[in-house]
Short mmCIF file of C-alpha atoms in Angstrom, two decimals:
data_model
loop_
_atom_site.label_atom_id
_atom_site.label_comp_id
_atom_site.label_asym_id
_atom_site.label_seq_id
_atom_site.Cartn_x
_atom_site.Cartn_y
_atom_site.Cartn_z
CA MET A 1 17.63 -64.55 -39.71
CA PRO A 2 19.99 -68.29 -40.45
CA ALA A 3 18.86 -69.82 -43.75
CA ALA A 4 18.55 -73.12 -42.26
CA MET A 5 16.30 -71.70 -39.81
CA PRO A 6 12.46 -73.59 -40.71
CA LEU A 7 9.62 -71.09 -41.17
CA PHE A 8 5.72 -72.14 -39.87
CA PRO A 9 3.84 -71.68 -43.49
CA ILE A 10 0.63 -69.07 -42.39
CA PHE A 11 -2.36 -67.30 -44.67
CA ALA A 12 -2.78 -63.30 -43.66
CA ASP A 13 -5.84 -62.23 -44.24
CA LEU A 14 -4.64 -58.33 -45.26
CA ARG A 15 -8.65 -57.28 -45.68
CA ASN A 16 -9.06 -53.72 -44.33
CA ARG A 17 -5.32 -53.77 -42.48
CA ALA A 18 -2.79 -51.55 -42.82
CA VAL A 19 0.66 -52.35 -44.82
CA LEU A 20 3.23 -50.10 -45.63
CA VAL A 21 5.35 -50.35 -48.64
CA VAL A 22 8.90 -48.68 -48.42
CA GLY A 23 10.17 -47.90 -52.60
CA GLY A 24 8.25 -46.60 -55.13
CA GLY A 25 10.34 -48.83 -58.35
CA ASP A 26 9.09 -52.14 -59.83
CA VAL A 27 9.22 -54.54 -57.53
CA ALA A 28 7.48 -51.75 -54.86
CA GLU A 29 4.33 -51.84 -57.59
CA ARG A 30 4.58 -56.13 -57.18
CA LYS A 31 4.68 -55.87 -54.28
CA THR A 32 1.66 -53.38 -54.36
CA LEU A 33 -0.55 -54.74 -56.33
CA ALA A 34 -0.54 -57.65 -55.08
CA LEU A 35 -0.96 -56.82 -51.89
CA LEU A 36 -3.91 -54.67 -53.35
CA ASP A 37 -5.92 -58.01 -54.56
CA ALA A 38 -5.25 -59.59 -51.02
CA GLY A 39 -7.65 -55.98 -49.40
CA ALA A 40 -4.85 -54.36 -47.77
CA ALA A 41 -4.55 -50.95 -46.03
CA VAL A 42 -1.37 -50.62 -48.04
CA THR A 43 0.60 -47.31 -47.46
CA LEU A 44 4.09 -46.43 -49.95
CA GLY A 45 6.19 -44.65 -48.87
CA ALA A 46 8.92 -42.81 -51.16
CA PRO A 47 9.73 -39.39 -52.49
CA ALA A 48 9.04 -40.59 -56.76
CA LEU A 49 7.76 -43.84 -57.99
CA THR A 50 6.05 -45.31 -61.26
CA PRO A 51 3.34 -44.54 -63.21
CA ALA A 52 0.79 -47.75 -63.18
CA LEU A 53 1.89 -46.50 -58.44
CA ARG A 54 1.27 -43.07 -58.48
CA ALA A 55 -2.03 -43.93 -60.26
CA LEU A 56 -2.91 -46.11 -57.71
CA ARG A 57 -2.79 -42.54 -56.09
CA ASP A 58 -3.87 -40.86 -58.03
CA GLN A 59 -8.11 -43.13 -58.01
CA GLY A 60 -7.42 -43.78 -53.89
CA ARG A 61 -6.56 -47.20 -54.09
CA LEU A 62 -4.08 -46.63 -51.55
CA ARG A 63 -1.54 -44.00 -49.28
CA HIS A 64 1.45 -42.39 -50.76
CA ILE A 65 4.30 -40.93 -47.84
CA ASP A 66 5.79 -38.11 -50.14
CA GLY A 67 8.97 -38.21 -48.98
CA HIS A 68 12.66 -40.60 -48.03
CA PHE A 69 11.81 -43.11 -45.05
CA GLU A 70 11.55 -42.73 -41.05
CA PRO A 71 11.43 -45.31 -38.70
CA GLY A 72 8.18 -43.59 -37.79
CA TRP A 73 6.33 -44.47 -40.34
CA VAL A 74 6.67 -48.34 -39.56
CA ALA A 75 4.05 -47.58 -36.42
CA GLY A 76 0.68 -49.34 -37.37
CA ASN A 77 1.09 -51.24 -39.44
CA TRP A 78 0.54 -55.30 -38.74
CA LEU A 79 3.32 -55.82 -42.18
CA ILE A 80 6.81 -54.09 -43.86
CA ILE A 81 8.18 -54.28 -46.87
CA ALA A 82 10.90 -52.94 -48.07
CA ALA A 83 11.21 -52.52 -51.65
CA THR A 84 14.10 -50.26 -52.94
CA ASP A 85 17.40 -51.11 -54.64
CA ASP A 86 19.59 -48.93 -51.44
CA VAL A 87 21.15 -52.06 -49.18
CA ALA A 88 21.37 -50.09 -45.89
CA LEU A 89 17.45 -47.89 -46.12
CA ASN A 90 16.24 -51.21 -46.52
CA ALA A 91 18.52 -52.62 -43.43
CA ALA A 92 17.07 -50.03 -41.69
CA VAL A 93 13.43 -50.20 -42.23
CA ALA A 94 14.13 -54.27 -41.69
CA ALA A 95 15.85 -53.22 -38.17
CA ALA A 96 12.55 -50.81 -37.24
CA GLY A 97 10.26 -53.23 -38.06
CA GLU A 98 11.79 -55.64 -35.67
CA GLN A 99 11.83 -53.17 -32.49
CA HIS A 100 7.82 -52.38 -33.39
CA HIS A 101 7.51 -56.40 -33.25
CA ILE A 102 5.74 -55.96 -36.56
CA PHE A 103 7.10 -59.18 -39.33
CA THR A 104 8.97 -57.81 -42.04
CA ASN A 105 9.74 -58.16 -45.59
CA VAL A 106 13.02 -57.03 -47.77
CA VAL A 107 13.25 -58.01 -51.35
CA ASP A 108 15.77 -60.33 -52.73
CA ASP A 109 17.47 -60.64 -48.91
CA PRO A 110 16.68 -63.52 -46.28
CA GLN A 111 18.31 -62.29 -43.33
CA ARG A 112 16.81 -60.04 -42.91
CA CYS A 113 13.58 -61.19 -43.86
CA SER A 114 10.79 -62.33 -41.06
CA PHE A 115 8.63 -63.16 -43.23
CA GLN A 116 8.77 -63.98 -47.10
CA VAL A 117 6.40 -63.79 -49.88
CA PRO A 118 6.23 -67.48 -51.63
CA SER A 119 5.47 -68.35 -55.21
CA VAL A 120 1.80 -69.13 -56.08
CA ILE A 121 -0.74 -70.77 -57.32
CA ASN A 122 -4.00 -68.49 -57.98
CA ARG A 123 -7.10 -70.82 -58.24
CA ASP A 124 -9.39 -68.35 -55.86
CA PRO A 125 -10.44 -69.24 -53.62
CA ILE A 126 -7.50 -72.24 -53.46
CA GLN A 127 -3.73 -70.44 -52.88
CA ILE A 128 -0.44 -73.17 -53.28
CA ALA A 129 1.99 -70.66 -51.91
CA ILE A 130 6.15 -72.38 -51.58
CA SER A 131 8.14 -71.42 -50.55
CA SER A 132 12.30 -72.65 -50.49
CA GLY A 133 12.62 -69.80 -47.33
CA GLY A 134 14.52 -67.34 -49.52
CA THR A 135 16.96 -69.55 -50.27
CA ALA A 136 16.24 -70.22 -53.75
CA PRO A 137 13.55 -68.96 -55.36
CA VAL A 138 13.64 -70.19 -58.52
CA LEU A 139 14.12 -73.58 -57.62
CA ALA A 140 10.71 -71.96 -55.78
CA ARG A 141 9.51 -71.11 -59.51
CA ARG A 142 10.05 -73.78 -61.36
CA ILE A 143 8.18 -75.86 -58.92
CA ARG A 144 5.13 -73.37 -58.80
CA GLU A 145 5.64 -73.34 -63.17
CA ARG A 146 5.16 -77.50 -62.67
CA LEU A 147 2.61 -77.58 -60.41
CA GLU A 148 1.02 -74.38 -62.32
CA SER A 149 0.61 -76.91 -65.53
CA LEU A 150 -1.24 -79.86 -63.76
CA LEU A 151 -3.97 -77.62 -61.36
CA ASP A 152 -7.28 -76.71 -63.96
CA HIS A 153 -8.29 -73.54 -64.18
CA SER A 154 -11.59 -74.68 -63.03
CA LEU A 155 -10.69 -75.52 -60.21
CA GLY A 156 -11.47 -72.85 -58.25
CA GLN A 157 -14.68 -72.93 -59.53
CA LEU A 158 -15.02 -76.48 -58.38
CA ALA A 159 -13.68 -75.09 -54.55
CA SER A 160 -16.70 -72.42 -54.69
CA LEU A 161 -19.18 -75.13 -55.69
CA ALA A 162 -18.22 -77.04 -52.69
CA ALA A 163 -18.39 -74.62 -50.45
CA LYS A 164 -21.35 -73.42 -51.63
CA ARG A 165 -23.19 -75.99 -51.46
CA ARG A 166 -20.88 -76.81 -48.05
CA ILE A 167 -23.97 -76.89 -45.35
CA SER A 168 -26.02 -79.27 -47.66
CA ILE A 169 -23.12 -81.83 -47.95
CA ARG A 170 -23.16 -81.99 -44.08
CA ALA A 171 -27.11 -82.70 -43.03
CA ARG A 172 -27.83 -84.54 -46.18
CA LEU A 173 -24.26 -87.07 -45.55
CA PRO A 174 -23.95 -86.61 -41.24
CA ASP A 175 -21.75 -90.07 -41.59
CA LEU A 176 -17.41 -89.41 -41.89
CA ARG A 177 -16.16 -92.17 -44.07
CA ARG A 178 -19.83 -91.15 -46.48
CA ARG A 179 -19.07 -87.18 -46.77
CA ARG A 180 -15.03 -87.87 -47.07
CA GLN A 181 -16.54 -90.39 -50.42
CA PHE A 182 -19.07 -88.53 -51.86
CA TYR A 183 -15.87 -85.70 -51.55
CA ASP A 184 -13.72 -87.49 -53.49
CA TRP A 185 -17.19 -88.65 -55.88
CA LEU A 186 -17.36 -84.58 -56.54
CA LEU A 187 -13.76 -83.81 -57.49
CA ASP A 188 -13.03 -86.39 -59.26
CA GLY A 189 -15.60 -87.06 -61.23
CA PRO A 190 -18.57 -85.26 -63.47
CA VAL A 191 -19.19 -81.93 -61.54
CA ALA A 192 -15.81 -81.39 -61.55
CA ALA A 193 -15.74 -82.55 -65.87
CA LEU A 194 -18.72 -79.84 -66.37
CA LEU A 195 -16.82 -77.60 -64.74
CA ARG A 196 -13.48 -78.18 -67.69
CA GLN A 197 -16.08 -77.94 -70.14
CA ALA A 198 -17.20 -74.61 -69.02
CA ARG A 199 -20.84 -75.60 -68.01
CA PRO A 200 -21.45 -74.88 -64.59
CA GLN A 201 -25.04 -74.81 -64.40
CA ALA A 202 -24.91 -78.40 -65.49
CA ALA A 203 -22.46 -78.54 -62.13
CA GLU A 204 -24.63 -77.65 -60.07
CA GLN A 205 -28.01 -79.63 -61.58
CA ALA A 206 -24.76 -82.54 -61.00
CA LEU A 207 -24.17 -82.19 -57.55
CA GLN A 208 -27.80 -81.07 -56.62
CA GLN A 209 -28.97 -84.83 -58.66
CA ALA A 210 -25.89 -86.82 -56.34
CA LEU A 211 -27.58 -85.45 -52.94
CA ALA A 212 -30.60 -86.81 -54.16
CA GLN A 213 -29.79 -90.48 -53.62
CA GLU A 214 -29.32 -92.39 -50.41
CA TYR A 215 -25.98 -92.89 -47.98
CA PRO A 216 -26.79 -96.04 -45.81
CA PRO A 217 -23.60 -96.42 -43.42
CA LEU A 218 -20.22 -97.34 -44.79
CA PRO A 219 -19.08 -100.58 -42.38
CA GLY A 220 -16.37 -100.39 -40.44
CA SER A 221 -13.22 -102.34 -42.62
CA VAL A 222 -9.49 -102.81 -42.16
CA THR A 223 -6.68 -101.71 -45.19
CA LEU A 224 -3.31 -103.79 -43.65
CA VAL A 225 -0.85 -102.17 -45.32
CA GLY A 226 2.84 -101.94 -46.25
CA ALA A 227 5.09 -99.11 -45.22
CA GLY A 228 8.39 -100.03 -46.49
CA PRO A 229 11.61 -100.48 -45.52
CA GLY A 230 11.05 -96.53 -43.98
CA ASP A 231 12.09 -94.29 -47.81
CA PRO A 232 8.34 -92.37 -48.23
CA GLY A 233 9.60 -92.05 -51.10
CA LEU A 234 8.96 -96.51 -51.70
CA LEU A 235 5.86 -96.45 -50.15
CA THR A 236 3.19 -97.11 -52.98
CA LEU A 237 1.05 -95.37 -54.27
CA LYS A 238 -2.33 -96.92 -52.80
CA ALA A 239 -0.64 -97.63 -49.74
CA LEU A 240 -0.70 -93.99 -49.37
CA ARG A 241 -4.20 -93.48 -50.76
CA ALA A 242 -4.83 -95.78 -47.77
CA LEU A 243 -3.34 -93.15 -45.05
CA ASN A 244 -5.16 -90.42 -46.74
CA GLU A 245 -8.36 -92.41 -46.11
CA ALA A 246 -7.48 -94.26 -42.81
CA ASP A 247 -9.96 -93.14 -39.60
CA VAL A 248 -7.27 -95.06 -37.25
CA ILE A 249 -3.50 -96.08 -37.95
CA LEU A 250 -2.56 -98.64 -35.54
CA TYR A 251 1.58 -98.54 -36.56
CA ASP A 252 5.03 -100.80 -36.24
CA ARG A 253 7.78 -99.38 -34.14
CA LEU A 254 9.87 -99.51 -36.87
CA VAL A 255 7.16 -96.46 -39.47
CA SER A 256 9.56 -93.98 -39.24
CA ASP A 257 7.85 -90.99 -38.75
CA GLU A 258 8.03 -89.68 -42.30
CA ILE A 259 5.75 -91.78 -43.64
CA LEU A 260 3.07 -91.24 -40.80
CA SER A 261 3.40 -87.39 -41.82
CA LEU A 262 1.95 -88.57 -45.19
CA ALA A 263 -1.37 -89.82 -43.43
CA ARG A 264 -4.09 -87.86 -42.90
CA ARG A 265 -3.87 -85.48 -39.91
CA ASP A 266 -7.12 -85.63 -37.97
CA ALA A 267 -6.39 -89.47 -37.67
CA THR A 268 -5.84 -91.38 -34.80
CA ARG A 269 -2.32 -92.78 -34.20
CA ILE A 270 -1.61 -96.11 -32.62
CA SER A 271 1.60 -97.20 -31.43
CA VAL A 272 1.39 -101.03 -31.77
CA GLY A 273 4.30 -102.41 -32.06
CA LYS A 274 6.75 -104.61 -30.45
CA ARG A 275 9.16 -104.23 -28.05
CA LEU A 276 12.72 -106.20 -26.89
CA GLY A 277 11.81 -108.71 -24.13
CA GLY A 278 8.39 -107.53 -24.60
CA ASN A 279 5.76 -110.47 -24.25
CA HIS A 280 4.81 -110.46 -28.33
CA ASP A 281 1.77 -112.60 -28.43
CA ALA A 282 -0.34 -110.44 -25.60
CA THR A 283 0.62 -107.54 -28.14
CA GLN A 284 -0.71 -109.31 -30.78
CA GLU A 285 -3.95 -110.15 -28.81
CA ASN A 286 -4.22 -106.69 -27.81
CA ILE A 287 -3.36 -106.01 -32.38
CA HIS A 288 -6.14 -107.69 -32.54
CA ALA A 289 -8.48 -106.45 -30.36
CA LEU A 290 -8.09 -102.53 -31.98
CA MET A 291 -8.58 -103.38 -34.78
CA ARG A 292 -11.74 -105.62 -33.83
CA GLU A 293 -12.92 -102.38 -31.73
CA HIS A 294 -12.39 -99.82 -34.57
CA ALA A 295 -13.94 -101.11 -37.08
CA GLY A 296 -16.67 -102.76 -35.84
CA ALA A 297 -17.03 -99.45 -34.59
CA GLY A 298 -17.69 -98.36 -38.60
CA ARG A 299 -13.72 -96.70 -38.42
CA LYS A 300 -11.82 -97.40 -41.70
CA VAL A 301 -8.89 -98.71 -40.08
CA VAL A 302 -4.93 -98.66 -41.47
CA ARG A 303 -2.58 -101.71 -39.84
CA LEU A 304 1.06 -100.11 -41.20
CA LYS A 305 3.47 -102.64 -40.71
CA GLY A 306 6.81 -102.46 -41.15
CA GLY A 307 8.27 -103.62 -45.13
CA ASP A 308 5.29 -106.50 -46.70
CA ALA A 309 3.31 -107.44 -44.12
CA PHE A 310 3.09 -111.04 -45.47
CA ILE A 311 7.25 -111.16 -44.98
CA PHE A 312 7.72 -112.56 -41.51
CA GLY A 313 5.24 -109.43 -40.31
CA ARG A 314 2.22 -111.91 -38.90
CA GLY A 315 -0.03 -110.04 -41.22
CA GLY A 316 -0.78 -113.76 -41.94
CA GLU A 317 -2.65 -113.96 -37.73
CA GLU A 318 -3.71 -110.81 -38.27
CA ILE A 319 -6.32 -111.79 -41.67
CA SER A 320 -7.07 -115.15 -39.30
CA ALA A 321 -8.49 -112.86 -37.00
CA LEU A 322 -10.23 -110.26 -39.13
CA ARG A 323 -11.66 -113.01 -40.81
CA ALA A 324 -13.16 -114.85 -38.04
CA ASP A 325 -14.46 -111.34 -36.52
CA GLY A 326 -16.58 -110.87 -40.10
CA ILE A 327 -14.65 -107.50 -40.29
CA PRO A 328 -13.63 -106.79 -44.08
CA TYR A 329 -9.99 -106.24 -45.04
CA GLU A 330 -7.87 -104.86 -48.44
CA ILE A 331 -3.81 -106.41 -48.47
CA VAL A 332 -1.84 -103.44 -49.94
CA PRO A 333 1.78 -105.19 -50.88
CA GLY A 334 5.19 -103.25 -49.11
CA ILE A 335 8.39 -103.10 -50.22
CA THR A 336 10.18 -105.91 -48.30
CA ALA A 337 13.62 -105.23 -46.71
CA ALA A 338 15.36 -107.85 -48.37
CA LEU A 339 14.54 -106.07 -52.14
CA ALA A 340 14.91 -102.71 -50.49
CA CYS A 341 18.52 -103.19 -48.83
CA ALA A 342 19.95 -104.80 -51.31
CA ALA A 343 19.02 -102.74 -54.10
CA TYR A 344 19.87 -99.94 -51.89
CA SER A 345 23.24 -101.69 -51.53
CA GLY A 346 24.45 -102.17 -55.08
CA ILE A 347 24.20 -106.09 -54.31
CA PRO A 348 21.39 -107.89 -57.14
CA LEU A 349 20.07 -111.34 -55.21
CA THR A 350 19.78 -113.58 -58.26
CA HIS A 351 22.19 -113.87 -60.64
CA ARG A 352 22.79 -116.01 -63.38
CA ASP A 353 26.35 -117.81 -62.51
CA HIS A 354 25.69 -117.62 -59.21
CA ALA A 355 22.16 -117.37 -57.27
CA GLN A 356 19.76 -119.34 -58.89
CA SER A 357 17.62 -118.54 -55.86
CA VAL A 358 16.77 -116.67 -53.13
CA ARG A 359 16.29 -117.41 -50.13
CA LEU A 360 14.11 -115.26 -46.54
CA ILE A 361 14.68 -115.84 -43.43
CA THR A 362 14.42 -114.92 -39.74
CA ALA A 363 17.28 -115.66 -37.23
CA HIS A 364 13.93 -114.62 -35.01
CA CYS A 365 12.04 -118.30 -35.03
CA ALA A 366 9.78 -118.73 -32.91
CA LYS A 367 11.28 -120.99 -31.51
CA SER A 368 14.97 -120.93 -32.25
CA GLU A 369 17.31 -120.74 -34.72
CA ASP A 370 18.12 -124.68 -34.53
CA THR A 371 14.44 -124.62 -36.21
CA LEU A 372 17.18 -123.55 -39.44
CA ASP A 373 17.67 -126.24 -41.96
CA TRP A 374 21.88 -125.66 -41.81
CA ARG A 375 22.87 -127.93 -44.90
CA ALA A 376 19.58 -126.76 -47.10
CA LEU A 377 21.09 -122.66 -46.02
CA ALA A 378 25.14 -123.94 -46.93
CA ALA A 379 24.10 -125.44 -50.14
CA GLU A 380 26.17 -122.87 -53.06
CA HIS A 381 24.37 -121.23 -56.07
CA GLN A 382 22.01 -119.06 -53.25
CA THR A 383 21.31 -115.82 -51.75
CA LEU A 384 20.17 -115.92 -48.03
CA ALA A 385 18.74 -113.48 -46.66
CA PHE A 386 18.65 -112.94 -42.25
CA TYR A 387 16.22 -110.86 -41.16
CA MET A 388 16.33 -110.17 -37.51
CA GLY A 389 19.67 -111.20 -37.33
CA VAL A 390 21.92 -109.03 -35.36
CA GLY A 391 21.79 -110.64 -32.03
CA GLN A 392 22.56 -114.62 -33.64
CA LEU A 393 25.32 -113.33 -35.99
CA ASP A 394 28.26 -115.77 -34.20
CA THR A 395 25.81 -118.77 -34.75
CA LEU A 396 24.99 -118.30 -37.95
CA SER A 397 28.58 -117.32 -38.96
CA GLN A 398 29.25 -120.82 -36.71
CA GLN A 399 26.13 -122.64 -37.93
CA LEU A 400 26.54 -122.21 -41.60
CA GLN A 401 30.32 -122.65 -41.41
CA ALA A 402 30.16 -126.01 -39.90
CA HIS A 403 27.54 -127.76 -43.22
CA GLY A 404 29.57 -126.60 -45.47
CA ARG A 405 29.70 -123.32 -46.06
CA ALA A 406 32.92 -122.11 -47.04
CA ALA A 407 34.80 -118.81 -44.53
CA ASN A 408 35.49 -116.51 -47.67
CA THR A 409 32.13 -116.61 -48.60
CA PRO A 410 30.46 -112.68 -49.03
CA CYS A 411 28.21 -111.52 -46.86
CA ALA A 412 27.30 -107.78 -46.40
CA LEU A 413 25.68 -106.52 -43.02
CA ILE A 414 22.85 -103.42 -44.12
CA GLU A 415 21.97 -100.60 -41.01
CA ASN A 416 19.09 -98.70 -41.62
CA GLY A 417 18.38 -99.79 -45.23
CA SER A 418 16.78 -96.70 -47.93
CA LEU A 419 17.33 -94.67 -45.55
CA PRO A 420 19.82 -91.34 -45.15
CA GLY A 421 21.53 -93.80 -42.74
CA GLN A 422 22.53 -96.58 -44.72
CA ARG A 423 26.13 -98.55 -43.17
CA VAL A 424 27.37 -101.07 -45.78
CA LEU A 425 29.55 -103.07 -43.53
CA PRO A 426 30.94 -105.71 -46.46
CA THR A 427 32.64 -108.62 -44.92
CA THR A 428 33.01 -112.87 -44.69
CA LEU A 429 31.02 -114.80 -42.79
CA ALA A 430 34.42 -115.52 -41.22
CA ARG A 431 34.55 -111.99 -39.43
CA LEU A 432 30.86 -111.09 -39.37
CA ALA A 433 31.19 -111.05 -35.72
CA GLN A 434 33.71 -109.35 -35.42
CA ASP A 435 33.17 -107.52 -38.34
CA ALA A 436 30.06 -105.91 -36.96
CA GLN A 437 30.92 -105.77 -33.28
CA ARG A 438 33.76 -103.06 -34.61
CA HIS A 439 31.35 -101.21 -36.72
CA ALA A 440 28.81 -101.18 -34.00
CA ILE A 441 26.21 -102.80 -36.51
CA HIS A 442 22.73 -102.50 -35.08
CA ALA A 443 19.08 -103.62 -35.97
CA PRO A 444 17.48 -102.99 -37.18
CA ALA A 445 19.74 -104.35 -40.43
CA LEU A 446 19.49 -106.73 -42.56
CA LEU A 447 22.21 -109.70 -43.38
CA ILE A 448 22.79 -110.71 -47.05
CA ILE A 449 24.92 -113.77 -47.58
CA GLY A 450 26.27 -115.13 -50.67
CA GLU A 451 28.69 -114.30 -53.75
CA VAL A 452 25.84 -111.35 -55.51
CA ALA A 453 27.25 -109.67 -51.41
CA ALA A 454 31.03 -108.84 -53.11
CA LEU A 455 29.27 -106.51 -55.32
CA ALA A 456 28.30 -104.26 -52.32
CA THR A 457 31.59 -103.45 -52.65
CA THR A 458 32.10 -102.48 -56.41
CA HIS A 459 28.42 -101.17 -57.17
CA HIS A 460 27.64 -99.74 -53.83
CA TRP A 461 25.34 -96.03 -54.47
CA PHE A 462 23.85 -94.58 -51.29
CA GLY A 463 24.48 -94.29 -47.76
CA GLU A 464 28.00 -95.11 -46.21
CA LEU A 465 30.22 -97.75 -47.01
CA LEU A 466 32.65 -99.13 -44.57
CA ASP A 467 36.15 -100.27 -44.29
CA SER A 468 35.80 -104.28 -44.09
CA THR A 469 38.30 -106.72 -45.01
CA PRO A 470 39.70 -105.90 -48.15
CA LYS A 471 42.50 -108.72 -49.53
CA ALA A 472 39.14 -111.25 -47.60
CA ILE A 473 36.60 -109.75 -50.06
CA GLN A 474 37.10 -110.96 -53.30
CA THR A 475 34.06 -110.25 -56.09
CA PRO A 476 33.71 -113.40 -57.76
CA ALA A 477 35.19 -113.07 -61.85
CA SER A 478 31.88 -113.19 -63.26
CA LEU A 479 31.08 -110.32 -61.69
CA VAL A 480 33.53 -108.22 -62.74
CA PRO A 481 32.44 -106.08 -65.93
CA ALA A 482 34.41 -107.39 -68.92
CA THR A 483 37.06 -104.10 -69.19
#
C-alpha cells in the first residue's frame, strides 16, 4: 500500500473473534497482550514462544499452533498480525491474508500492511488512536506522549459516569442545545473536579443534584464569526468554540473546506456565498431570512464570513436585521485579509519612516470607483490595501497616478493569502495591470500600495514569490537593514 494513501480510521470490536498472530518473540508478545485485552480469541503460530506467551498458553488464554507458518492457518480469522523477524515469512503471511481478504498487519513493514496498529491513549472507555500511516511511528509516539500529559486519568471515570446516566440526562433534557450545555458543564465543572480528587460518590451526587434542576429551552441566537483569510490556524479560539456549538452554519463562498471541517459534524451547513454577476441584494435578503428562520426555531446559528464580518463583509447590515427581528446575537471578530496577507508576505502595513497610516479600501463599491477620494488616496506616507480589486487594476493605477502618486510606487498583489497556493507579485503602480495579467493573478487577491510593499521582495517567507521587474522596484534605503 503506498505510504501516501489515506487510512480510514476504525475501532474494531474483537470480542470472541478469531485473530491469528504469527511469531513467538517479544513483538508477538506485545501484540498478543493487546489483543487479549480487547477480548480477541488469539491463535499464536510459532515453533517457540517467550516465557510469558507459554504461560498464557498454559492458562488456556490462547491457542498455540506449534510449527512453521502454513497458508491454511489464516482461514476463519478476522485479523492477522505477522510479528516475526523473517522478512520472507512476513511477506508470505501478508500474501495469504490478501488472498483470503483478511486485514493483515506486518510489524514494521507498512507497505505490506492492509491495516495499521496505531499508538493508543487509553482512558477506558475513552480511547484515542494516533497513526502516521506507518511512515513516522516515532512522531506518532511523540504525539501520544504529549496528549497523555494533557488528559487526566479520571477522564475514563467521567465517561463511564456520563454513560451510566445517559438515559436520565436525555429524559431530563430533551432540548438538544440544553443537553449539550449540560454535558459541557459535566466535563468542565465540579463533577470532573471531584473525580480528579478521587471522590466518585460525591461526583455522582453532584450530577444527580444538577439533573433535579429546571432547564427551560434555550432561545435561538446568531453568532457572526469571522473565519479569517483561509488558514485554519488563524481561526480564533472563540470562533472554533462557536463552530462546535452551532446547529446551523451559514457560510460564505470563500470559507475554506479546512475551516468547515472544524465545525460540528452534525451541524446543518448552508452555502450563502454571493456569485459573480448574481443579485447580491437578493442574496443578502435570503441570508437575513435564513437567520430569522433558524434562530426563530430555537437553533444556534453561526454566520460564518471570510476575514472579518465588519470589514467589507456587510456584517453591519446583518446585525441591523437581527436587531429588527429581536434575535440575540454575538460577534466574533476575525483576522481581515489586509492583516493576514501583509504578514504572510513579510510586508509591515505601517513603518515609522514611510507609512504612518493604513487605508482599507474596497474596489468593489456599491456605486462605482468614482465615489473614492482619489486625491487623498494618492497622498504619500500611507499604505493602501485594496480588497476585491483584481478586476479594476488598470483603473486603480491610472487614477492614483493621475492624482499625483508616482509611477514607481511599490505595489504587491497577494493571491490566495495565507493558503498553501499563495503567490506574491511585487511590482510598481505603472506596471501593476501588465504584470498581473502576465502572471494570471485571479481573485481572491489583495493589493497593497505604498513604500512598504517593496519589502515583499526581501522579507518574503511564505508561498511563492513571483518574478517582477527588479530594477523598477527599489526598496527605500531606510527600509534596508544596516550591515
